[in-house]
Amino acid sequence: MASPDAPLLRALNGDRPERTPVWFMRQAGRSLPEYRELRVGTRMLDACLTPDLAAEITLQPVRRHGVDAGIFFSDIVVPLRLAGVEVEIEPGRGPVFASPVRTAADVDRLTSIDPDVVAQSAGPIKEAIRYVTQELGDVPLIGFAGAPFTLAAYLVEGGPSKEHMRARAMMAGDPASWNKLAGWLAQVSHAFLGAQIEAGASAVQLFDSWAGSLSPAAYRKSIAPHSTAALAGHDVPVIHFGVGTGPFLDDMRLGGVADAVGVDWRMPLDEAAGIVGEDVTLQGNIDPAMLQAPWPTLEAHVRDVLSRGEAARAHIVNLGHGVPPETDPDVLTRIVELVHEAQ
Ligand code: 1CP
């Protein structure tokens, strides 16, 4: 069991531990050679649902970098697979659905699946998490889920897209179908988070990676209530993350449901702190592009992030988005050392 004194949990609670906590979105997988070796011959979603593989991949970056949290190795579309939706993750591309959900009839068909199925079929995930949390000892495990909009962005399109036009078009043109779809996705993500918490996750992160494609008005009206529902009643701290959410950053607090808000690399943390106020922790926001810069440039950037983070009630260091696959893992280890040593 993670200790309540773990720096990550203290920071989520609004404290400033002696050591600033640091972890990296997408630390599990991709940039690690030991990950690529383990994954040979296993499809991504099969790896997610094989307990010993998922557990080992979750632990790899914690051992290697000494980060302050593990993030469970899985994917935002795993609960959809558990619900029986036909989805694969194509290498180099991302989630692809056999049948995009575009019309009112498509939405009716999908949402007739009982979201309780997710909880009932979450056995492999819970098994992996029970093992991981035992191995992690004092270090907290972060569980996660996709927010309804980011999941819908894939489902409606049928795969990855740039501006998520079809999901936004459904929202604008057929709000009844949109609310039905987003409401169902909220229940699916809620069940996925519940399974992870039940098995031992100490905190959760809701990824609304693509929320930045929305206007503040659309976010407030058509998204925030569903994201709030995905988190309702879970009694562990919540981190809420999106890319490009500067124009509605205060809404990302979800009226106080989020204990921490993730900030991407575009907005300095002191500016973000001025917007969200003193009731929320900030997470971020090293520019992933900086990981390619010479160390003195990167070091100065990390120190700047740390110093601007002092404007928030508490700060969890992370990247502004996920670790790019081509990242040299030693650079991540060096950042962890720097953050832990910095006063
Ligand atoms: O074969 C592979 O290695 C596939 C690459 C991969 C990996 C390692 C995918 C496909 N997903 C994952 C794991 C994953 N996905 C994690 C693991 C834990 C960790 O963070 O280390 C997490 C938290 C996710 C969440 C996820 N999946 C998000 C939100 C986070 C983010 O980066 O914004 C999103 C948008 C997805 C969809 C997805 N899955 C995979 C890819 C390549 C994508 C993005 C596709 C796109 O660009 O639209």
PDB file of C-alpha atoms and ligand atoms in Angstrom, residues 25-28 30 35 39 44 71-76 89 93-95 144 154 160 207 209-210 321, ligand 1:
ATOM      1  CA  MET A  25       2.761  10.677 -18.782  1.00  0.00           C
ATOM      2  CA  ARG A  26       3.453   7.744 -21.092  1.00  0.00           C
ATOM      3  CA  GLN A  27       6.459   6.710 -19.007  1.00  0.00           C
ATOM      4  CA  ALA A  28       5.376   3.070 -19.363  1.00  0.00           C
ATOM      5  CA  ARG A  30       7.408   3.376 -26.006  1.00  0.00           C
ATOM      6  CA  TYR A  35       9.381  -2.440 -22.992  1.00  0.00           C
ATOM      7  CA  ARG A  39       6.093  -6.457 -26.371  1.00  0.00           C
ATOM      8  CA  MET A  44      -1.067  -3.861 -27.581  1.00  0.00           C
ATOM      9  CA  ILE A  71       1.007   4.817 -14.065  1.00  0.00           C
ATOM     10  CA  PHE A  72      -0.855   1.641 -14.824  1.00  0.00           C
ATOM     11  CA  PHE A  73       0.033   0.231 -18.242  1.00  0.00           C
ATOM     12  CA  SER A  74      -3.237   0.054 -20.135  1.00  0.00           C
ATOM     13  CA  ASP A  75      -5.057   2.246 -22.641  1.00  0.00           C
ATOM     14  CA  ILE A  76      -8.109   4.479 -22.666  1.00  0.00           C
ATOM     15  CA  ILE A  89      -4.565  -0.498 -31.475  1.00  0.00           C
ATOM     16  CA  ARG A  93      -1.410   4.890 -35.465  1.00  0.00           C
ATOM     17  CA  GLY A  94      -3.524   4.288 -32.364  1.00  0.00           C
ATOM     18  CA  PRO A  95      -7.041   3.010 -31.589  1.00  0.00           C
ATOM     19  CA  PHE A 144      -6.505   6.298 -15.341  1.00  0.00           C
ATOM     20  CA  TYR A 154     -11.916   8.050 -31.558  1.00  0.00           C
ATOM     21  CA  PRO A 160      -7.319   8.968 -34.676  1.00  0.00           C
ATOM     22  CA  PHE A 207      -7.162  12.040 -19.709  1.00  0.00           C
ATOM     23  CA  SER A 209      -6.202  14.815 -24.230  1.00  0.00           C
ATOM     24  CA  TRP A 210      -8.215  16.273 -27.096  1.00  0.00           C
ATOM     25  CA  HIS A 321       2.034  15.788 -22.732  1.00  0.00           C
TER      26      HIS A 321
HETATM   27  O1  1CP B   1       2.462  -0.657 -29.424  1.00  0.00           O
HETATM   28  C1  1CP B   1       2.540   0.327 -28.642  1.00  0.00           C
HETATM   29  O2  1CP B   1       3.525   0.491 -27.911  1.00  0.00           O
HETATM   30  C2  1CP B   1       1.364   1.213 -28.680  1.00  0.00           C
HETATM   31  C3  1CP B   1       1.603   2.565 -28.134  1.00  0.00           C
HETATM   32  C4  1CP B   1       0.678   2.798 -26.967  1.00  0.00           C
HETATM   33  C5  1CP B   1       1.014   2.730 -25.609  1.00  0.00           C
HETATM   34  C6  1CP B   1       2.317   2.377 -24.986  1.00  0.00           C
HETATM   35  C7  1CP B   1      -0.676   3.115 -27.058  1.00  0.00           C
HETATM   36  C8  1CP B   1      -1.479   3.227 -28.287  1.00  0.00           C
HETATM   37  N1  1CP B   1      -1.182   3.252 -25.778  1.00  0.00           N
HETATM   38  C9  1CP B   1      -0.176   3.044 -24.861  1.00  0.00           C
HETATM   39  C10 1CP B   1      -0.296   3.031 -23.391  1.00  0.00           C
HETATM   40  C11 1CP B   1      -1.033   4.113 -22.756  1.00  0.00           C
HETATM   41  N2  1CP B   1      -2.052   4.847 -23.307  1.00  0.00           N
HETATM   42  C12 1CP B   1      -0.864   4.528 -21.424  1.00  0.00           C
HETATM   43  C13 1CP B   1       0.078   3.773 -20.496  1.00  0.00           C
HETATM   44  C14 1CP B   1       0.625   4.311 -19.333  1.00  0.00           C
HETATM   45  C15 1CP B   1       1.601   5.437 -19.533  1.00  0.00           C
HETATM   46  O3  1CP B   1       1.186   6.599 -19.550  1.00  0.00           O
HETATM   47  O4  1CP B   1       2.807   5.180 -19.599  1.00  0.00           O
HETATM   48  C16 1CP B   1      -1.764   5.590 -21.193  1.00  0.00           C
HETATM   49  C17 1CP B   1      -1.970   6.405 -19.931  1.00  0.00           C
HETATM   50  C18 1CP B   1      -2.505   5.769 -22.390  1.00  0.00           C
HETATM   51  C19 1CP B   1      -3.608   6.736 -22.539  1.00  0.00           C
HETATM   52  C20 1CP B   1      -3.996   7.160 -23.896  1.00  0.00           C
HETATM   53  N3  1CP B   1      -4.212   6.381 -25.013  1.00  0.00           N
HETATM   54  C21 1CP B   1      -4.300   8.491 -24.243  1.00  0.00           C
HETATM   55  C22 1CP B   1      -4.241   9.637 -23.280  1.00  0.00           C
HETATM   56  C23 1CP B   1      -2.832  10.062 -23.059  1.00  0.00           C
HETATM   57  C24 1CP B   1      -2.224  10.895 -24.141  1.00  0.00           C
HETATM   58  O5  1CP B   1      -1.100  10.559 -24.557  1.00  0.00           O
HETATM   59  O6  1CP B   1      -2.820  11.897 -24.539  1.00  0.00           O
HETATM   60  C25 1CP B   1      -4.666   8.529 -25.587  1.00  0.00           C
HETATM   61  C26 1CP B   1      -5.054   9.740 -26.400  1.00  0.00           C
HETATM   62  C27 1CP B   1      -4.619   7.190 -26.078  1.00  0.00           C
HETATM   63  C28 1CP B   1      -4.942   6.714 -27.432  1.00  0.00           C
HETATM   64  C29 1CP B   1      -3.780   6.062 -28.046  1.00  0.00           C
HETATM   65  N4  1CP B   1      -3.382   4.794 -27.734  1.00  0.00           N
HETATM   66  C30 1CP B   1      -2.221   4.491 -28.418  1.00  0.00           C
HETATM   67  C31 1CP B   1      -1.871   5.632 -29.200  1.00  0.00           C
HETATM   68  C32 1CP B   1      -0.678   5.719 -30.108  1.00  0.00           C
HETATM   69  C33 1CP B   1      -2.823   6.618 -28.951  1.00  0.00           C
HETATM   70  C34 1CP B   1      -2.868   8.018 -29.534  1.00  0.00           C
HETATM   71  C35 1CP B   1      -3.327   8.013 -30.945  1.00  0.00           C
HETATM   72  C36 1CP B   1      -3.499   9.422 -31.498  1.00  0.00           C
HETATM   73  O7  1CP B   1      -2.479  10.101 -31.702  1.00  0.00           O
HETATM   74  O8  1CP B   1      -4.653   9.837 -31.705  1.00  0.00           O
END
